[in-house]
Amino acid sequence: MNGYNETAACGVVFTTSSISSLNSYGYSPHPLSSYIGWIKEILSKSGLVKPFIISITASTSDELTPMISFIQELRSTPNIAPLVAIELNTSCPNVPMVSPSGYIPSSIHPLLTALSDAHKQDKSLTIGLKLPPYTYRAQFEAIIETLREFDLGTFAFLTCTNTLGNSLLFSDQVEETREEPAFGGLAGDALHALALGNVHTFHELLQGEIAIIGVGGFVCAKAGAAVVGAATILGKEGVRAFELLTAA
């Protein structure tokens, strides 16, 4: 809601050998109110119908509920409602002393309850979850079982997968000049195989009941993603990334 306390220790590096990255960021330092204002300004331009997914996070339902209300206030603006969705980030590995709720059903359940309550009041609200990388089948089954405790129609999409935490790159492996190794969440090509496996497994288990947004080095939707997102390649190559992806 109020922005993450970003320090000088937060940063990102790109590898020399592939389109991969490692970052030590937590969440955005900008408060939710700033994003609300920016989106409202962009969507106020005549004829613009660009959709936005507002990614938020919280440790408790008491923190999450007012954030949902704030976004719903934005969506009450004429013609904006169908263009604004909520994504709950359950998966950042870089926040000290906070375990990603996407790994812990008992932690994510009250957050899903808050989202479900909001959806019951407004069926037009599009809701998704950004999930951490899972490495064995029981993890996939546990999160799906937790989702099925609610009306599965509440959740429009799953974003798979966030960065892989506790990763390390030495100074001779990255483009940036630095003396100390980089430590944090791994993304891009280096995460690609695991991200593909996550998308494929969710696609197989859910059989299309929930759409999947593929992230993590993706260049195609062969594993079952409805759409793919680009982050590391955009950060490294800038807008040229779209030329590279189009040619892939």
C-alpha positions as a LaTeX table, in Angstrom:
\begin{tabular}{lrrr}
\hline
Residue & $x$ (\AA) & $y$ (\AA) & $z$ (\AA) \\
\hline
Met1 & 0.00 & 0.00 & 0.00 \\
Asn2 & 2.68 & 2.52 & 1.07 \\
Gly3 & 5.62 & 1.29 & $-1.01$ \\
Tyr4 & 8.55 & $-0.97$ & $-0.16$ \\
Asn5 & 11.53 & 0.46 & 1.68 \\
Glu6 & 14.13 & 0.20 & $-1.06$ \\
Thr7 & 17.80 & 0.46 & $-0.03$ \\
Ala8 & 21.13 & 0.73 & $-1.83$ \\
Ala9 & 21.43 & $-3.05$ & $-1.54$ \\
Cys10 & 18.54 & $-3.50$ & $-3.98$ \\
Gly11 & 19.51 & $-3.89$ & $-7.61$ \\
Val12 & 19.63 & $-6.05$ & $-10.72$ \\
Val13 & 22.40 & $-7.58$ & $-12.82$ \\
Phe14 & 22.34 & $-9.21$ & $-16.26$ \\
Thr15 & 24.44 & $-12.20$ & $-17.24$ \\
Thr16 & 27.08 & $-12.07$ & $-19.97$ \\
Ser17 & 26.30 & $-15.53$ & $-21.36$ \\
Ser18 & 22.51 & $-15.39$ & $-21.81$ \\
Ile19 & 19.45 & $-13.19$ & $-21.42$ \\
Ser20 & 19.21 & $-13.87$ & $-17.69$ \\
Ser21 & 19.04 & $-11.61$ & $-14.68$ \\
Leu22 & 19.29 & $-11.68$ & $-10.93$ \\
Asn23 & 17.63 & $-9.07$ & $-8.73$ \\
Ser24 & 17.56 & $-8.27$ & $-5.05$ \\
Tyr25 & 14.50 & $-6.02$ & $-5.15$ \\
Gly26 & 11.56 & $-6.55$ & $-2.84$ \\
Tyr27 & 8.47 & $-4.74$ & $-4.06$ \\
Ser28 & 7.95 & $-1.37$ & $-5.71$ \\
Pro29 & 9.00 & 1.67 & $-3.66$ \\
His30 & 6.04 & 3.60 & $-5.08$ \\
Pro31 & 2.78 & 3.59 & $-3.10$ \\
Leu32 & $-0.38$ & 2.12 & $-4.59$ \\
Ser33 & $-1.85$ & 5.62 & $-4.80$ \\
Ser34 & 0.83 & 6.57 & $-7.36$ \\
Tyr35 & $-0.08$ & 3.66 & $-9.61$ \\
Ile36 & $-3.77$ & 4.48 & $-9.29$ \\
Gly37 & $-3.05$ & 8.05 & $-10.37$ \\
Trp38 & $-0.86$ & 7.02 & $-13.31$ \\
Ile39 & $-3.39$ & 4.51 & $-14.59$ \\
Lys40 & $-6.25$ & 6.97 & $-14.25$ \\
Glu41 & $-4.25$ & 9.57 & $-16.21$ \\
Ile42 & $-3.40$ & 7.12 & $-19.00$ \\
Leu43 & $-6.93$ & 5.77 & $-19.31$ \\
Ser44 & $-8.43$ & 9.25 & $-19.32$ \\
Lys45 & $-6.95$ & 9.83 & $-22.77$ \\
Ser46 & $-9.67$ & 9.61 & $-25.39$ \\
Gly47 & $-9.95$ & 6.29 & $-27.18$ \\
Leu48 & $-7.27$ & 4.48 & $-25.16$ \\
Val49 & $-8.32$ & 0.99 & $-24.05$ \\
Lys50 & $-5.04$ & $-0.37$ & $-22.71$ \\
Pro51 & $-5.68$ & $-2.95$ & $-19.95$ \\
Phe52 & $-3.71$ & $-2.89$ & $-16.70$ \\
Ile53 & $-2.92$ & $-5.61$ & $-14.17$ \\
Ile54 & $-2.20$ & $-4.01$ & $-10.80$ \\
Ser55 & 0.10 & $-6.35$ & $-8.89$ \\
Ile56 & $-0.21$ & $-6.00$ & $-5.12$ \\
Thr57 & 0.90 & $-7.98$ & $-2.10$ \\
Ala58 & 0.10 & $-8.32$ & 1.58 \\
Ser59 & 0.93 & $-10.58$ & 4.49 \\
Thr60 & $-2.54$ & $-10.44$ & 6.05 \\
Ser61 & $-6.11$ & $-9.98$ & 4.89 \\
Asp62 & $-6.30$ & $-6.80$ & 6.99 \\
Glu63 & $-3.54$ & $-5.34$ & 4.80 \\
Leu64 & $-5.03$ & $-6.65$ & 1.58 \\
Thr65 & $-8.66$ & $-5.61$ & 1.97 \\
Pro66 & $-8.11$ & $-1.81$ & 1.85 \\
Met67 & $-5.86$ & $-2.24$ & $-1.19$ \\
Ile68 & $-8.64$ & $-4.09$ & $-3.00$ \\
Ser69 & $-11.07$ & $-1.33$ & $-2.01$ \\
Phe70 & $-8.68$ & 1.32 & $-3.35$ \\
Ile71 & $-8.48$ & $-0.46$ & $-6.71$ \\
Gln72 & $-12.24$ & $-0.96$ & $-6.78$ \\
Glu73 & $-12.63$ & 2.77 & $-6.29$ \\
Leu74 & $-10.55$ & 3.28 & $-9.43$ \\
Arg75 & $-12.66$ & 0.70 & $-11.27$ \\
Ser76 & $-15.81$ & 2.62 & $-10.36$ \\
Thr77 & $-14.68$ & 5.35 & $-12.77$ \\
Pro78 & $-16.80$ & 5.15 & $-15.95$ \\
Asn79 & $-15.35$ & 2.82 & $-18.63$ \\
Ile80 & $-12.33$ & 1.84 & $-16.51$ \\
Ala81 & $-13.68$ & $-1.27$ & $-14.73$ \\
Pro82 & $-13.11$ & $-3.79$ & $-17.57$ \\
Leu83 & $-9.57$ & $-2.51$ & $-18.12$ \\
Val84 & $-8.19$ & $-2.99$ & $-14.60$ \\
Ala85 & $-7.38$ & $-6.35$ & $-12.99$ \\
Ile86 & $-5.80$ & $-7.34$ & $-9.68$ \\
Glu87 & $-2.83$ & $-9.70$ & $-9.36$ \\
Leu88 & $-1.85$ & $-10.87$ & $-5.88$ \\
Asn89 & 1.91 & $-11.42$ & $-5.74$ \\
Thr90 & 2.43 & $-14.42$ & $-3.47$ \\
Ser91 & 5.99 & $-15.09$ & $-4.46$ \\
Cys92 & 8.72 & $-12.47$ & $-3.95$ \\
Pro93 & 11.78 & $-14.27$ & $-2.52$ \\
Asn94 & 13.73 & $-11.14$ & $-1.52$ \\
Val95 & 11.79 & $-9.80$ & 1.47 \\
Pro96 & 13.72 & $-10.43$ & 4.71 \\
Met97 & 11.94 & $-12.55$ & 7.33 \\
Val98 & 8.90 & $-13.05$ & 5.08 \\
Ser99 & 8.24 & $-16.41$ & 3.42 \\
Pro100 & 6.34 & $-16.27$ & 0.10 \\
Ser101 & 2.73 & $-17.16$ & 0.88 \\
Gly102 & 2.47 & $-19.09$ & $-2.38$ \\
Tyr103 & 4.48 & $-21.87$ & $-0.75$ \\
Ile104 & 2.33 & $-22.03$ & 2.39 \\
Pro105 & $-1.40$ & $-22.88$ & 2.00 \\
Ser106 & $-2.22$ & $-21.72$ & 5.54 \\
Ser107 & $-0.67$ & $-18.30$ & 4.80 \\
Ile108 & $-2.30$ & $-17.75$ & 1.42 \\
His109 & $-5.78$ & $-18.93$ & 2.46 \\
Pro110 & $-6.87$ & $-15.74$ & 4.30 \\
Leu111 & $-5.60$ & $-13.65$ & 1.38 \\
Leu112 & $-7.64$ & $-15.73$ & $-1.05$ \\
Thr113 & $-10.64$ & $-15.26$ & 1.23 \\
Ala114 & $-10.31$ & $-11.48$ & 0.92 \\
Leu115 & $-10.09$ & $-11.76$ & $-2.86$ \\
Ser116 & $-13.04$ & $-14.14$ & $-2.97$ \\
Asp117 & $-15.16$ & $-11.80$ & $-0.87$ \\
Ala118 & $-14.39$ & $-8.95$ & $-3.28$ \\
His119 & $-15.30$ & $-11.09$ & $-6.27$ \\
Lys120 & $-18.61$ & $-12.12$ & $-4.70$ \\
Gln121 & $-19.51$ & $-8.44$ & $-4.46$ \\
Asp122 & $-18.31$ & $-7.66$ & $-8.00$ \\
Lys123 & $-18.27$ & $-10.53$ & $-10.49$ \\
Ser124 & $-16.67$ & $-8.24$ & $-13.09$ \\
Leu125 & $-13.46$ & $-8.03$ & $-11.05$ \\
Thr126 & $-10.62$ & $-9.90$ & $-12.76$ \\
Ile127 & $-8.30$ & $-11.54$ & $-10.21$ \\
Gly128 & $-5.06$ & $-13.47$ & $-10.67$ \\
Leu129 & $-2.17$ & $-14.81$ & $-8.61$ \\
Lys130 & 1.56 & $-14.51$ & $-9.22$ \\
Leu131 & 3.06 & $-17.78$ & $-8.04$ \\
Pro132 & 6.57 & $-18.84$ & $-7.00$ \\
Pro133 & 8.51 & $-21.54$ & $-8.85$ \\
Tyr134 & 7.48 & $-25.01$ & $-7.67$ \\
Thr135 & 9.82 & $-27.98$ & $-7.96$ \\
Tyr136 & 7.74 & $-31.06$ & $-7.13$ \\
Arg137 & 4.18 & $-32.17$ & $-7.88$ \\
Ala138 & 2.82 & $-32.03$ & $-4.32$ \\
Gln139 & 3.42 & $-28.26$ & $-4.32$ \\
Phe140 & 1.25 & $-27.82$ & $-7.41$ \\
Glu141 & $-1.46$ & $-30.03$ & $-5.99$ \\
Ala142 & $-1.44$ & $-28.18$ & $-2.66$ \\
Ile143 & $-2.00$ & $-24.74$ & $-4.20$ \\
Ile144 & $-4.70$ & $-26.06$ & $-6.54$ \\
Glu145 & $-6.43$ & $-27.78$ & $-3.62$ \\
Thr146 & $-6.36$ & $-24.48$ & $-1.74$ \\
Leu147 & $-7.82$ & $-22.62$ & $-4.73$ \\
Arg148 & $-10.60$ & $-25.21$ & $-5.00$ \\
Glu149 & $-11.76$ & $-24.32$ & $-1.50$ \\
Phe150 & $-13.17$ & $-21.23$ & $-3.21$ \\
Asp151 & $-15.22$ & $-20.78$ & $-6.36$ \\
Leu152 & $-12.54$ & $-21.47$ & $-8.97$ \\
Gly153 & $-14.18$ & $-18.89$ & $-11.21$ \\
Thr154 & $-12.89$ & $-16.26$ & $-8.80$ \\
Phe155 & $-9.40$ & $-16.63$ & $-10.25$ \\
Ala156 & $-9.01$ & $-15.66$ & $-13.89$ \\
Phe157 & $-5.29$ & $-16.30$ & $-14.28$ \\
Leu158 & $-2.11$ & $-17.63$ & $-12.69$ \\
Thr159 & 1.21 & $-15.96$ & $-13.48$ \\
Cys160 & 3.97 & $-18.59$ & $-13.55$ \\
Thr161 & 6.61 & $-18.15$ & $-12.45$ \\
Asn162 & 8.25 & $-15.54$ & $-10.27$ \\
Thr163 & 12.01 & $-15.48$ & $-9.71$ \\
Leu164 & 13.91 & $-18.33$ & $-8.08$ \\
Gly165 & 15.30 & $-17.03$ & $-4.80$ \\
Asn166 & 18.61 & $-17.73$ & $-3.09$ \\
Ser167 & 20.48 & $-17.57$ & $-6.40$ \\
Leu168 & 24.04 & $-16.29$ & $-6.80$ \\
Leu169 & 26.15 & $-14.96$ & $-9.68$ \\
Phe170 & 29.85 & $-14.09$ & $-9.43$ \\
Ser171 & 31.23 & $-10.82$ & $-10.75$ \\
Asp172 & 32.76 & $-12.45$ & $-13.85$ \\
Gln173 & 29.33 & $-13.81$ & $-14.83$ \\
Val174 & 27.54 & $-10.45$ & $-15.07$ \\
Glu175 & 27.75 & $-7.40$ & $-17.31$ \\
Glu176 & 27.87 & $-4.90$ & $-14.47$ \\
Thr177 & 31.18 & $-4.06$ & $-12.78$ \\
Arg178 & 31.06 & $-5.20$ & $-9.16$ \\
Glu179 & 33.39 & $-6.65$ & $-6.55$ \\
Glu180 & 30.88 & $-8.75$ & $-4.62$ \\
Pro181 & 28.75 & $-11.60$ & $-5.98$ \\
Ala182 & 25.12 & $-10.79$ & $-6.80$ \\
Phe183 & 22.52 & $-12.57$ & $-4.70$ \\
Gly184 & 18.75 & $-12.73$ & $-5.12$ \\
Gly185 & 16.02 & $-13.92$ & $-7.47$ \\
Leu186 & 16.96 & $-15.55$ & $-10.78$ \\
Ala187 & 14.97 & $-14.79$ & $-13.96$ \\
Gly188 & 15.14 & $-15.02$ & $-17.74$ \\
Asp189 & 16.81 & $-17.80$ & $-19.75$ \\
Ala190 & 18.38 & $-19.40$ & $-16.69$ \\
Leu191 & 14.90 & $-19.95$ & $-15.23$ \\
His192 & 13.29 & $-20.96$ & $-18.52$ \\
Ala193 & 13.20 & $-24.75$ & $-18.14$ \\
Leu194 & 11.72 & $-24.58$ & $-14.64$ \\
Ala195 & 9.21 & $-21.93$ & $-15.70$ \\
Leu196 & 8.12 & $-24.07$ & $-18.66$ \\
Gly197 & 7.65 & $-27.01$ & $-16.32$ \\
Asn198 & 5.51 & $-24.91$ & $-13.98$ \\
Val199 & 3.28 & $-23.71$ & $-16.82$ \\
His200 & 2.97 & $-27.22$ & $-18.26$ \\
Thr201 & 2.07 & $-28.80$ & $-14.92$ \\
Phe202 & $-0.58$ & $-26.20$ & $-14.07$ \\
His203 & $-1.98$ & $-26.49$ & $-17.61$ \\
Glu204 & $-2.16$ & $-30.27$ & $-17.22$ \\
Leu205 & $-3.75$ & $-30.22$ & $-13.75$ \\
Leu206 & $-6.23$ & $-27.41$ & $-14.37$ \\
Gln207 & $-7.26$ & $-28.42$ & $-17.90$ \\
Gly208 & $-7.98$ & $-24.84$ & $-18.91$ \\
Glu209 & $-10.07$ & $-23.92$ & $-15.85$ \\
Ile210 & $-7.73$ & $-20.99$ & $-15.16$ \\
Ala211 & $-5.67$ & $-19.14$ & $-17.79$ \\
Ile212 & $-1.90$ & $-19.14$ & $-17.34$ \\
Ile213 & 0.43 & $-16.22$ & $-18.01$ \\
Gly214 & 3.90 & $-17.59$ & $-18.72$ \\
Val215 & 6.90 & $-15.63$ & $-17.46$ \\
Gly216 & 10.50 & $-16.70$ & $-16.95$ \\
Gly217 & 12.45 & $-16.55$ & $-20.20$ \\
Phe218 & 9.41 & $-17.24$ & $-22.35$ \\
Val219 & 9.30 & $-16.66$ & $-26.10$ \\
Cys220 & 6.34 & $-18.91$ & $-27.00$ \\
Ala221 & 3.21 & $-20.53$ & $-25.53$ \\
Lys222 & 3.96 & $-24.19$ & $-26.35$ \\
Ala223 & 3.78 & $-25.32$ & $-22.71$ \\
Gly224 & 0.18 & $-24.18$ & $-22.35$ \\
Ala225 & 0.30 & $-20.49$ & $-21.48$ \\
Ala226 & $-2.55$ & $-18.31$ & $-22.72$ \\
Val227 & $-0.13$ & $-15.41$ & $-23.03$ \\
Val228 & 3.54 & $-14.82$ & $-22.20$ \\
Gly229 & 5.25 & $-11.88$ & $-20.54$ \\
Ala230 & 8.72 & $-10.44$ & $-21.09$ \\
Ala231 & 10.75 & $-8.80$ & $-18.33$ \\
Thr232 & 14.45 & $-9.72$ & $-18.32$ \\
Ile233 & 14.81 & $-9.37$ & $-22.08$ \\
Leu234 & 13.08 & $-5.98$ & $-21.95$ \\
Gly235 & 15.34 & $-4.84$ & $-19.12$ \\
Lys236 & 18.46 & $-5.93$ & $-20.98$ \\
Glu237 & 17.58 & $-5.01$ & $-24.57$ \\
Gly238 & 15.04 & $-2.21$ & $-24.15$ \\
Val239 & 12.30 & $-1.88$ & $-26.77$ \\
Arg240 & 14.52 & $-3.85$ & $-29.18$ \\
Ala241 & 13.32 & $-6.86$ & $-27.19$ \\
Phe242 & 10.07 & $-6.87$ & $-29.13$ \\
Glu243 & 11.95 & $-7.11$ & $-32.43$ \\
Leu244 & 13.91 & $-10.08$ & $-31.08$ \\
Leu245 & 10.77 & $-11.81$ & $-29.80$ \\
Thr246 & 8.93 & $-11.24$ & $-33.07$ \\
Ala247 & 11.81 & $-12.83$ & $-34.97$ \\
Ala248 & 12.07 & $-15.80$ & $-32.57$ \\
\hline
\end{tabular}
